XYZ file of C-alpha atoms in Angstrom:
690
model
C 0.026 0.167 -0.169
C 2.841 2.357 0.842
C 4.579 1.731 -2.398
C 1.265 2.261 -4.525
C 0.422 5.623 -2.564
C 3.832 6.642 -3.201
C 3.358 6.161 -6.907
C 0.022 7.836 -7.189
C 1.398 10.753 -5.213
C 4.131 10.917 -7.824
C 1.914 10.872 -10.646
C -0.417 13.478 -9.301
C 2.463 15.833 -8.583
C 3.553 15.314 -12.413
C -0.148 16.083 -13.654
C -0.141 19.277 -11.832
C -1.720 22.371 -13.908
C 0.753 24.717 -15.160
C 0.469 28.119 -13.302
C -0.999 31.505 -14.610
C 2.390 33.280 -13.861
C 4.088 30.577 -16.022
C 1.390 31.223 -18.963
C 1.933 34.805 -18.810
C 5.468 34.516 -18.915
C 5.506 32.319 -22.148
C 2.873 34.701 -23.637
C 5.341 37.825 -23.111
C 8.083 35.680 -24.565
C 6.026 34.919 -27.619
C 4.638 38.370 -28.070
C 8.170 39.583 -27.968
C 9.375 37.471 -30.909
C 6.183 38.030 -32.871
C 6.570 41.838 -32.557
C 10.147 41.541 -33.400
C 9.094 39.496 -36.794
C 6.370 41.884 -37.292
C 8.600 45.008 -37.267
C 10.638 43.496 -40.156
C 7.824 43.675 -42.619
C 7.229 47.402 -42.536
C 10.955 48.190 -42.579
C 11.564 45.773 -45.627
C 8.326 47.381 -47.272
C 9.903 50.778 -46.857
C 13.072 49.461 -48.226
C 11.513 48.023 -50.994
C 9.614 50.971 -51.712
C 12.743 53.304 -51.433
C 14.837 51.028 -53.747
C 11.769 50.979 -56.280
C 11.850 54.890 -56.177
C 15.308 55.187 -56.422
C 15.206 52.974 -59.667
C 12.532 54.952 -60.916
C 14.467 58.171 -60.318
C 17.395 56.609 -62.430
C 15.009 55.708 -65.157
C 13.593 59.194 -65.292
C 16.892 60.924 -65.237
C 18.419 58.725 -67.886
C 15.077 59.114 -69.886
C 15.283 63.065 -69.893
C 19.045 62.920 -70.542
C 18.586 60.717 -73.496
C 15.547 63.011 -74.832
C 18.090 65.944 -74.891
C 20.974 63.962 -75.973
C 19.618 61.977 -78.790
C 21.045 64.644 -80.780
C 23.602 66.532 -78.606
C 23.918 69.437 -80.877
C 20.196 70.140 -79.851
C 20.732 70.875 -76.279
C 19.126 74.318 -75.385
C 21.629 77.421 -74.799
C 20.512 77.595 -71.081
C 17.844 76.843 -68.460
C 17.635 79.800 -66.298
C 15.785 81.558 -63.400
C 13.260 83.756 -64.831
C 10.558 85.557 -62.811
C 7.165 87.062 -64.250
C 5.628 89.902 -62.461
C 2.238 91.711 -63.217
C 2.592 95.590 -63.545
C -0.975 96.301 -63.656
C -1.883 95.814 -67.245
C 0.760 93.058 -68.680
C 3.685 90.782 -67.615
C 7.056 91.853 -67.201
C 9.908 89.293 -67.381
C 13.118 89.623 -65.124
C 15.993 87.182 -64.370
C 16.923 86.290 -60.812
C 20.495 86.431 -60.524
C 21.414 85.321 -56.980
C 19.485 82.122 -56.414
C 21.356 79.063 -55.432
C 20.530 76.515 -57.863
C 20.365 73.678 -55.371
C 17.934 75.709 -53.163
C 14.783 73.588 -53.292
C 12.615 75.519 -50.739
C 9.151 76.579 -51.412
C 7.108 79.652 -51.402
C 3.416 78.979 -50.309
C 2.254 82.320 -51.764
C 3.559 81.727 -55.280
C 3.480 77.891 -56.202
C 4.758 78.607 -59.782
C 8.138 79.174 -58.384
C 8.715 76.414 -56.073
C 11.526 73.843 -55.742
C 12.455 72.751 -59.223
C 10.073 75.395 -60.803
C 12.546 78.231 -60.032
C 14.724 77.389 -62.951
C 12.262 77.085 -65.782
C 13.173 79.382 -68.690
C 14.377 77.376 -71.512
C 16.897 79.450 -73.852
C 17.490 78.273 -77.405
C 16.239 74.791 -77.647
C 16.897 73.840 -81.039
C 14.278 72.577 -83.803
C 15.002 71.002 -87.036
C 12.499 72.343 -89.825
C 11.462 68.898 -91.119
C 9.028 68.218 -94.005
C 5.340 69.425 -93.728
C 2.581 67.284 -92.595
C -0.944 67.784 -91.968
C -1.860 68.842 -88.558
C -4.950 68.617 -86.154
C -5.505 72.328 -86.677
C -5.856 71.879 -90.416
C -2.816 73.783 -91.256
C 0.174 72.524 -93.303
C 3.671 72.964 -91.946
C 6.513 71.319 -89.881
C 4.742 70.520 -86.485
C 6.796 70.707 -83.341
C 6.069 70.309 -79.572
C 8.045 72.097 -77.035
C 10.466 69.352 -76.026
C 10.006 70.327 -72.187
C 6.459 71.437 -72.346
C 3.730 72.328 -71.419
C 4.582 75.946 -71.383
C 3.776 79.000 -69.162
C 1.547 81.522 -71.342
C -0.074 84.708 -71.277
C -3.711 84.872 -72.416
C -2.792 87.116 -75.475
C 0.261 85.294 -76.553
C -1.553 81.919 -76.232
C -4.241 82.616 -78.590
C -3.377 80.995 -81.954
C -5.336 83.711 -83.769
C -3.064 86.643 -82.382
C -0.119 87.703 -83.910
C 2.199 90.897 -82.933
C 1.582 94.010 -85.314
C 4.441 96.264 -83.868
C 7.844 95.937 -82.413
C 6.344 96.479 -78.922
C 3.916 93.788 -79.548
C 6.838 91.480 -80.874
C 8.846 92.163 -77.711
C 6.035 91.141 -75.572
C 5.120 87.846 -77.342
C 8.834 86.975 -76.916
C 8.523 87.118 -73.262
C 6.578 84.025 -73.357
C 7.574 82.504 -76.476
C 10.490 83.397 -78.803
C 11.651 81.904 -81.922
C 15.175 82.782 -83.621
C 17.204 81.716 -86.315
C 20.661 79.963 -85.884
C 23.526 82.343 -85.804
C 24.174 84.062 -89.180
C 27.492 83.443 -91.041
C 29.487 86.965 -89.897
C 32.225 88.359 -91.929
C 34.392 91.157 -91.425
C 33.287 94.435 -93.560
C 35.585 97.192 -92.180
C 36.026 100.459 -94.064
C 32.451 100.226 -94.697
C 32.423 101.278 -98.603
C 29.554 101.108 -100.711
C 27.323 98.083 -99.983
C 27.281 97.055 -103.928
C 31.058 96.294 -103.208
C 30.078 93.482 -100.638
C 27.137 92.182 -102.667
C 29.006 88.796 -103.773
C 30.242 88.187 -100.187
C 26.525 88.213 -99.052
C 25.817 84.626 -100.494
C 22.206 84.483 -98.952
C 19.731 85.570 -96.058
C 21.887 83.471 -93.663
C 25.102 85.941 -94.008
C 25.926 89.565 -92.947
C 29.008 91.634 -92.446
C 29.945 93.835 -89.395
C 32.204 96.707 -89.473
C 33.884 96.456 -85.861
C 35.162 100.014 -86.187
C 38.824 98.826 -85.913
C 39.611 101.748 -88.204
C 37.831 104.507 -86.262
C 35.407 105.199 -89.058
C 32.425 106.148 -87.249
C 31.116 103.351 -84.815
C 30.120 99.727 -85.696
C 27.599 98.938 -88.491
C 26.077 96.087 -89.680
C 25.019 95.052 -93.548
C 22.182 92.177 -94.227
C 21.379 90.430 -97.295
C 18.199 92.169 -99.037
C 14.772 90.562 -98.583
C 11.396 91.292 -99.506
C 10.081 91.484 -96.022
C 10.447 93.415 -92.901
C 13.092 91.819 -90.384
C 14.232 91.985 -87.014
C 17.683 90.893 -85.848
C 19.390 90.523 -82.530
C 22.929 91.182 -82.395
C 25.369 90.221 -79.337
C 28.984 91.360 -79.217
C 31.444 92.569 -76.723
C 32.282 96.240 -77.024
C 35.664 97.436 -75.903
C 35.804 100.620 -74.314
C 38.527 103.065 -75.637
C 39.857 100.220 -77.859
C 42.037 102.809 -79.797
C 43.701 104.500 -77.034
C 46.688 101.798 -76.713
C 45.504 101.166 -73.081
C 46.937 97.362 -72.332
C 43.631 96.273 -70.637
C 40.458 97.394 -72.408
C 37.037 97.421 -70.526
C 34.959 95.006 -71.927
C 30.932 95.312 -72.164
C 28.401 92.545 -73.253
C 26.211 94.243 -75.684
C 22.767 93.017 -76.939
C 21.266 95.150 -79.605
C 18.157 95.000 -82.028
C 18.419 95.999 -85.491
C 15.029 96.652 -87.624
C 15.573 96.109 -91.402
C 12.727 97.236 -93.628
C 11.645 95.281 -96.698
C 13.932 95.579 -99.839
C 16.462 97.888 -97.745
C 19.959 97.175 -98.563
C 22.514 99.431 -96.859
C 24.513 99.659 -93.909
C 22.719 100.020 -90.432
C 24.501 101.470 -87.300
C 24.700 99.188 -84.180
C 23.440 100.903 -80.809
C 21.988 103.714 -82.751
C 19.893 106.067 -80.515
C 17.841 107.386 -83.167
C 16.436 103.987 -84.462
C 12.832 103.971 -83.315
C 13.078 100.134 -82.656
C 16.587 100.789 -80.773
C 16.546 98.622 -77.689
C 19.629 97.178 -76.415
C 19.388 95.608 -73.202
C 23.155 95.874 -71.920
C 24.663 99.125 -73.006
C 23.099 102.141 -74.947
C 26.538 104.016 -76.192
C 29.050 103.095 -78.902
C 31.817 105.677 -78.665
C 33.932 106.726 -81.678
C 36.847 105.089 -79.842
C 35.164 102.053 -79.138
C 35.624 98.786 -80.902
C 33.810 95.296 -80.969
C 35.930 92.393 -79.899
C 36.816 90.394 -83.166
C 35.073 87.315 -83.346
C 32.487 88.133 -80.631
C 29.563 88.821 -82.779
C 26.247 86.585 -82.776
C 23.541 87.792 -85.062
C 20.192 86.027 -85.026
C 16.987 86.864 -86.677
C 13.717 86.940 -85.189
C 11.210 84.390 -86.749
C 7.714 86.034 -87.731
C 4.685 85.093 -85.581
C 1.711 84.589 -87.994
C -2.082 84.132 -86.890
C -3.006 80.304 -86.955
C -5.517 81.330 -90.152
C -2.998 83.163 -91.914
C -1.087 81.854 -95.285
C 2.539 81.446 -95.247
C 4.692 83.720 -97.339
C 5.401 82.376 -100.793
C 6.901 83.251 -104.064
C 5.015 85.346 -106.273
C 4.522 83.742 -109.715
C 4.463 87.132 -111.421
C 8.024 87.919 -110.284
C 9.947 84.757 -110.884
C 13.231 86.485 -110.646
C 12.362 87.952 -107.204
C 12.559 85.582 -103.983
C 9.617 86.698 -101.930
C 9.597 83.262 -99.762
C 10.226 83.534 -96.042
C 10.927 80.574 -94.280
C 11.531 82.375 -90.812
C 7.710 82.193 -90.066
C 5.834 80.117 -87.286
C 2.269 79.601 -85.814
C 1.153 78.814 -82.245
C -1.358 76.010 -83.062
C -2.244 74.693 -79.597
C -4.655 77.179 -77.550
C -4.386 77.800 -73.876
C -6.233 75.536 -71.707
C -9.891 77.187 -70.672
C -9.506 79.233 -67.548
C -11.020 78.554 -64.302
C -14.138 80.778 -63.704
C -12.994 84.007 -61.962
C -9.483 83.507 -62.744
C -7.882 86.975 -63.019
C -5.631 88.227 -65.880
C -2.493 88.378 -63.685
C -2.356 84.751 -63.593
C -0.754 82.639 -66.525
C -2.374 79.978 -68.785
C -1.230 76.641 -69.487
C -0.372 75.994 -73.078
C 0.809 72.551 -74.613
C 3.407 74.481 -76.809
C 2.753 72.936 -80.100
C 4.326 75.112 -83.107
C 4.107 75.120 -86.841
C 6.802 76.059 -89.032
C 6.665 77.533 -92.786
C 7.318 74.362 -94.469
C 9.621 76.148 -96.887
C 12.230 75.905 -94.077
C 12.498 72.298 -94.834
C 14.256 73.123 -98.292
C 15.999 76.165 -96.922
C 19.257 74.390 -95.439
C 22.225 74.110 -97.241
C 22.488 70.110 -97.636
C 25.060 69.671 -94.665
C 23.076 71.509 -91.980
C 19.218 71.565 -91.779
C 17.418 74.838 -91.141
C 17.080 75.338 -87.619
C 15.050 77.512 -85.251
C 15.786 78.228 -81.592
C 12.855 78.563 -79.276
C 12.553 80.187 -75.882
C 9.821 79.420 -73.318
C 9.069 79.085 -69.560
C 8.224 75.407 -68.633
C 4.744 75.529 -66.770
C 5.678 72.846 -64.091
C 8.628 70.340 -63.792
C 6.296 68.035 -61.888
C 4.275 67.039 -65.006
C 6.077 64.128 -65.982
C 6.578 63.498 -69.820
C 7.109 59.993 -71.121
C 7.696 60.145 -75.169
C 6.736 56.704 -76.547
C 5.652 55.254 -79.913
C 2.252 53.340 -79.925
C 3.539 49.670 -79.829
C 3.469 47.495 -82.821
C 1.797 44.425 -81.222
C -1.369 42.387 -81.516
C -4.372 44.506 -80.508
C -7.226 43.496 -78.363
C -10.689 42.734 -79.363
C -11.474 46.414 -79.233
C -8.230 47.629 -80.935
C -6.682 48.365 -77.554
C -2.808 48.505 -77.366
C -1.252 48.667 -73.710
C 1.112 51.255 -72.993
C 3.231 51.534 -69.831
C 4.420 54.878 -67.995
C 7.704 55.069 -66.355
C 6.296 55.879 -62.921
C 3.533 53.962 -61.192
C 1.010 55.258 -58.454
C -0.276 58.140 -60.809
C -2.519 60.701 -59.421
C -6.240 60.446 -60.480
C -8.843 63.196 -60.451
C -10.095 60.953 -57.404
C -6.828 61.342 -55.478
C -6.794 63.276 -52.409
C -3.718 65.699 -51.697
C -1.622 65.411 -48.551
C -3.362 68.725 -47.450
C -6.819 66.912 -47.645
C -7.890 68.705 -50.796
C -9.029 66.999 -54.144
C -6.281 66.771 -56.912
C -7.965 68.446 -59.837
C -5.526 67.726 -62.771
C -1.970 67.831 -63.889
C -2.550 71.841 -64.781
C -2.859 74.369 -61.929
C -6.039 73.707 -60.352
C -6.767 77.617 -59.450
C -6.120 78.930 -62.928
C -7.575 75.913 -65.010
C -11.432 75.169 -65.768
C -11.980 71.769 -64.149
C -13.677 70.308 -66.934
C -10.439 71.359 -69.215
C -8.192 69.669 -66.730
C -7.097 66.129 -66.774
C -4.851 63.712 -64.811
C -3.602 62.115 -67.987
C -2.948 64.050 -71.280
C -1.667 62.265 -74.370
C -0.483 64.313 -77.530
C 0.491 63.106 -81.027
C 3.969 64.425 -81.876
C 3.665 64.279 -85.548
C 0.660 66.379 -85.746
C 0.091 68.314 -82.305
C -3.112 66.708 -82.038
C -4.491 66.122 -78.537
C -5.867 62.490 -78.096
C -9.581 62.303 -77.241
C -10.086 61.470 -73.616
C -13.803 61.604 -73.068
C -15.799 63.703 -71.015
C -14.652 66.484 -68.239
C -11.172 65.487 -68.765
C -11.509 61.857 -67.810
C -9.936 59.249 -70.178
C -12.082 56.832 -71.306
C -12.772 53.672 -68.996
C -11.519 50.188 -70.008
C -13.895 48.451 -68.140
C -16.902 50.292 -69.896
C -15.127 49.530 -73.195
C -15.251 45.837 -72.615
C -18.798 45.994 -71.307
C -20.069 47.555 -74.541
C -20.846 50.999 -73.180
C -21.947 53.309 -76.129
C -19.351 55.942 -77.065
C -16.181 54.178 -75.456
C -15.233 52.421 -78.651
C -14.664 55.890 -80.361
C -12.378 57.264 -77.652
C -8.455 57.466 -78.333
C -7.390 55.990 -75.098
C -8.782 54.083 -71.938
C -7.649 53.595 -68.434
C -8.538 50.532 -66.215
C -10.177 52.469 -63.118
C -9.658 49.975 -60.455
C -7.944 51.852 -57.596
C -5.813 48.728 -56.396
C -4.845 46.947 -59.633
C -5.918 49.616 -62.651
C -4.024 52.055 -64.718
C -3.424 54.537 -61.913
C -1.687 52.036 -59.604
C 0.329 50.142 -62.275
C 1.055 52.930 -65.067
C -0.488 50.625 -67.899
C -3.314 51.953 -69.883
C -4.724 51.436 -73.538
C -4.528 53.201 -76.794
C -6.836 52.747 -79.317
C -4.980 51.471 -82.302
C -7.984 52.062 -84.736
C -7.684 55.690 -84.169
C -3.833 55.961 -83.227
C -1.954 54.072 -85.668
C 0.713 51.731 -84.160
C 4.113 53.451 -84.546
C 2.630 56.926 -83.847
C 5.023 59.072 -81.622
C 3.023 60.295 -78.631
C 3.803 62.286 -75.539
C 2.113 61.249 -72.170
C 1.866 63.876 -69.416
C 0.697 63.009 -65.865
C 1.607 63.516 -62.333
C 2.676 60.977 -59.424
C 2.014 60.568 -55.982
C 4.959 61.659 -54.035
C 5.210 65.246 -55.966
C 7.907 63.534 -58.488
C 9.158 66.137 -60.544
C 11.879 65.876 -63.341
C 13.908 69.033 -64.441
C 16.999 69.961 -66.747
C 19.689 72.205 -65.471
C 22.454 73.310 -67.885
C 25.467 75.640 -67.857
C 24.931 78.650 -70.191
C 26.503 78.034 -73.621
C 28.522 81.313 -73.582
C 29.540 83.461 -70.828
C 30.521 86.966 -72.123
C 32.674 89.221 -70.292
C 31.661 92.621 -69.076
C 33.664 95.112 -66.781
C 30.485 96.559 -65.155
C 28.951 93.407 -63.549
C 25.244 93.645 -63.884
C 22.845 96.687 -64.085
C 20.526 95.232 -61.664
C 18.159 95.945 -58.650
C 16.362 94.391 -55.813
C 12.876 93.223 -56.216
C 10.379 90.879 -54.592
C 9.706 87.617 -56.082
C 6.712 86.487 -53.994
C 3.155 87.251 -54.393
C 3.376 88.498 -50.411
C 5.268 91.908 -51.011
C 5.439 92.104 -47.321
C 7.803 89.103 -47.138
C 11.495 90.753 -47.124
C 12.762 87.011 -47.355
C 11.668 86.824 -51.202
C 13.632 89.747 -52.094
C 16.118 88.906 -55.267
C 18.769 90.607 -57.285
C 17.098 90.793 -60.752
C 18.234 91.921 -64.016
C 16.323 92.381 -67.484
C 18.883 90.244 -69.167
C 20.121 86.527 -68.589
C 22.726 85.840 -66.459
C 25.215 85.279 -69.189
C 28.063 87.394 -67.915
C 31.356 87.122 -66.139
C 33.976 89.653 -64.873
C 37.497 89.169 -63.828
C 38.650 90.323 -60.372
C 42.020 90.646 -58.882
C 42.404 91.654 -54.941
C 45.482 93.272 -53.519
C 47.051 90.030 -52.648
C 47.187 88.826 -56.094
C 44.336 86.471 -56.062
C 42.658 86.222 -59.623
C 38.772 85.093 -59.924
C 36.418 84.920 -62.392
C 32.860 86.013 -61.030
C 29.333 84.674 -62.302
C 25.771 84.836 -61.048
C 24.975 82.743 -58.252
C 22.521 81.014 -60.463
C 25.622 79.464 -61.990
C 27.278 77.675 -58.898
C 28.488 74.266 -59.139
C 28.337 74.427 -62.937
C 31.521 73.839 -64.881
C 32.743 75.655 -67.687
C 35.868 75.725 -70.125
C 38.046 79.020 -70.048
C 41.353 79.894 -71.825
C 43.716 82.333 -69.969
C 46.627 84.413 -70.665
C 49.070 86.219 -68.632
C 52.432 87.974 -68.673
C 55.086 88.555 -65.870
C 55.216 92.257 -66.494
C 53.676 95.245 -68.809
C 56.680 95.011 -71.116
C 56.781 90.921 -71.222
C 55.099 88.844 -74.029
C 51.799 87.103 -73.252
C 51.523 83.352 -72.697
C 48.497 81.516 -73.237
C 47.466 78.205 -71.521
C 45.543 75.376 -73.170
C 41.534 75.478 -72.647
C 40.939 74.193 -69.136
C 37.655 72.921 -67.774
C 36.749 74.371 -64.314
C 34.020 74.335 -61.863
C 32.300 77.601 -60.557
C 32.410 76.261 -56.970
C 32.923 79.294 -54.517
C 29.793 81.266 -53.197
C 30.279 84.826 -51.982
C 28.608 88.067 -51.385
C 29.763 91.191 -53.221
C 28.733 94.815 -54.093
C 27.252 94.953 -57.796
C 26.175 98.057 -59.636
C 26.026 99.812 -56.051
C 23.894 97.167 -54.386
C 25.514 95.373 -51.375
C 25.566 91.723 -50.425
C 24.716 90.336 -53.706
C 24.955 86.593 -53.910
C 27.392 85.556 -56.420
C 29.678 82.662 -57.180
C 33.445 82.563 -58.381
C 36.234 80.303 -59.470
C 39.814 81.247 -58.340
C 42.251 80.701 -61.019
C 45.451 82.247 -59.619
C 47.370 78.900 -59.589
C 46.838 78.705 -63.445
C 48.076 82.267 -63.901
C 50.882 81.805 -61.821
C 51.936 78.697 -64.244
C 52.039 81.371 -66.950
C 54.315 83.630 -64.809
C 51.903 85.879 -63.928
C 52.878 89.041 -61.705
C 49.834 89.377 -59.813
C 48.559 92.504 -61.341
C 44.975 92.765 -62.815
C 46.108 94.250 -66.075
C 48.448 91.503 -66.808
C 45.919 88.829 -67.172
C 43.083 88.053 -69.582
C 40.498 85.632 -70.550
C 40.695 84.816 -74.117
C 37.214 85.151 -75.970
C 34.393 84.065 -74.212
C 33.624 81.115 -71.592
C 31.830 78.015 -72.734
C 29.592 76.214 -70.443
C 30.237 72.471 -70.007
C 27.642 70.704 -68.131
C 24.277 69.577 -68.214
C 22.164 67.759 -65.360
C 18.732 66.148 -65.268
C 17.669 66.171 -61.725
C 14.684 64.247 -60.304
C 12.997 64.929 -56.960
C 10.505 63.117 -55.217
C 9.040 62.520 -51.404
C 8.972 58.642 -50.062
C 6.341 59.931 -47.613
C 3.094 61.530 -48.580
C 3.499 64.116 -46.067
C 3.659 67.871 -47.189
C 6.902 68.571 -45.055
C 8.618 65.465 -46.039
C 12.005 66.026 -47.164
C 12.878 65.660 -50.951
C 14.825 62.871 -52.286
C 17.163 63.661 -54.950
C 18.721 62.198 -57.927
C 21.120 63.949 -60.243
C 22.666 62.770 -63.530
C 25.473 64.973 -64.729
C 27.221 64.827 -68.134
C 29.895 66.893 -69.594
C 29.783 68.523 -73.080
C 32.361 67.848 -75.788
C 34.108 70.618 -77.294
C 32.562 70.003 -80.497
C 28.974 70.706 -78.924
C 30.191 73.872 -77.366
C 31.352 75.443 -80.298
């Protein structure tokens, strides 16, 4: 019995229940492990999404660079910070000179000049005038869409039926959309004899002669090939002050002059002529008898004439077969501004797709080796509008003719998207200035004709689900989206082109915005920096819609920041100064120096340098102006320089050498999240910089 009782007691002890404390301890240990594992998942998702964003940013940066480098010679001359202000009756454009290009701060009072959108004026985007094609507007000509459009536009200029009637009108139109020729061939015409003496040297309208006043014969003059139409030319050159006084170091001034030449006029025209009714130089108003033009500094271009959309191109008159009356220097704007929001005031800009048409005679006006080109200036509307250029895929279409096309980014913004500030997203164009029924979340444009694809009602694309359900009217639309919020077009970036209305192989441009406020911008060193001895003739101005905000005061000028000046301090430090907007950009410069006033000049090989030092100086009597400079002392010392300012110079102009595509986005949808940045830099070759 005792043995059995002992065994039963032992069994009962072994079967004793687990205490509550033990259970709780086990649960705590288990939960700690579970929470540790769970925390890995959001971190992993975050890392995965960040990695995906970084890959997308790289694709966007390469895509933009490939777009502008597909023909490297077709890079724009500059992308600068221009600011449009309202003077009570019309817009005025100024260039901000003291803005750091890496400053991505925002100004809530002026959304057009936030982060990437500060540097938005594209100067000199080249256009090859191709063969004429029928266009969506019914006109025939060479169609072109601004490579970085849509563009920032005024109501008058953005009306295709408008055309400037006077030089004042032309100057105003040019603020928003200017079209100029390639530089003319400039030859030396010193001694300014009878124009008939030079007739043989003027082989055609792409040539001109300049008297640089090297012989002190009464100023600088220019001679153009005669034509049957009125013409306006822009002449840029470097003026050497008192060039004939035997001074060792002439003062240089960068000059921009406008020259008006009436129809059938053939004779010398003076440069910087104050008596000319169209006289409007932007840098200097005087050319003294003892001044001269720096040989080789002249750049002469002709303005294209803007015609109303319904006007006829200028053509030869069959009645005068021996007279060339055709004029390929003509263009039209064929895309109207988007409809304005109800109540929007005149002092707000418009959005315009930026589709131009050029006189088809330009296609046969080239010299065989070089095609006939135009160079256009315009302001980008919004770098946050993503551009994807595609060809409609040549693949088997679906039962309704649908062909899938994919955008670079996913998670696109739809018209039902709620912004981080809890407002509804109203479309890719500025909501406060654009009619909600004219806005859209996706716009597709044909690059061959300039036609905007039919997207259905109230700015919304066609619905792929309704198409498949056989809903009336859907089959006639040009493209559709899958509206499923989780797996549809806005989530994965796949939508459908109607190959029955848009043939496979058709080049298209897709415009959209993506969650995360993605933006893609092109920045570029100015192609040519010209020397000036006087810095800039600028002033302080407020570039905010809130004039009471002194933080938005900027140093502005009426001409672009394409100038530099030399400076030598008392300690023998030599520097080249530029506008602050050129900070961290590279350029190519050739220097020469001498060891004394009687020693021969020595010249160094061209060298690529970076404008890498920020500073504040006094410019034109204005204190504490932000500038940037590069120290060139060590290079001059290699030439034996003695440290005196009169004994070193820059040979010719300085050439900009870098182009960069910049992508910004936010990993978080919070408004105050920091920007993520992806930059892709490239250096230009000497052949491109010429």
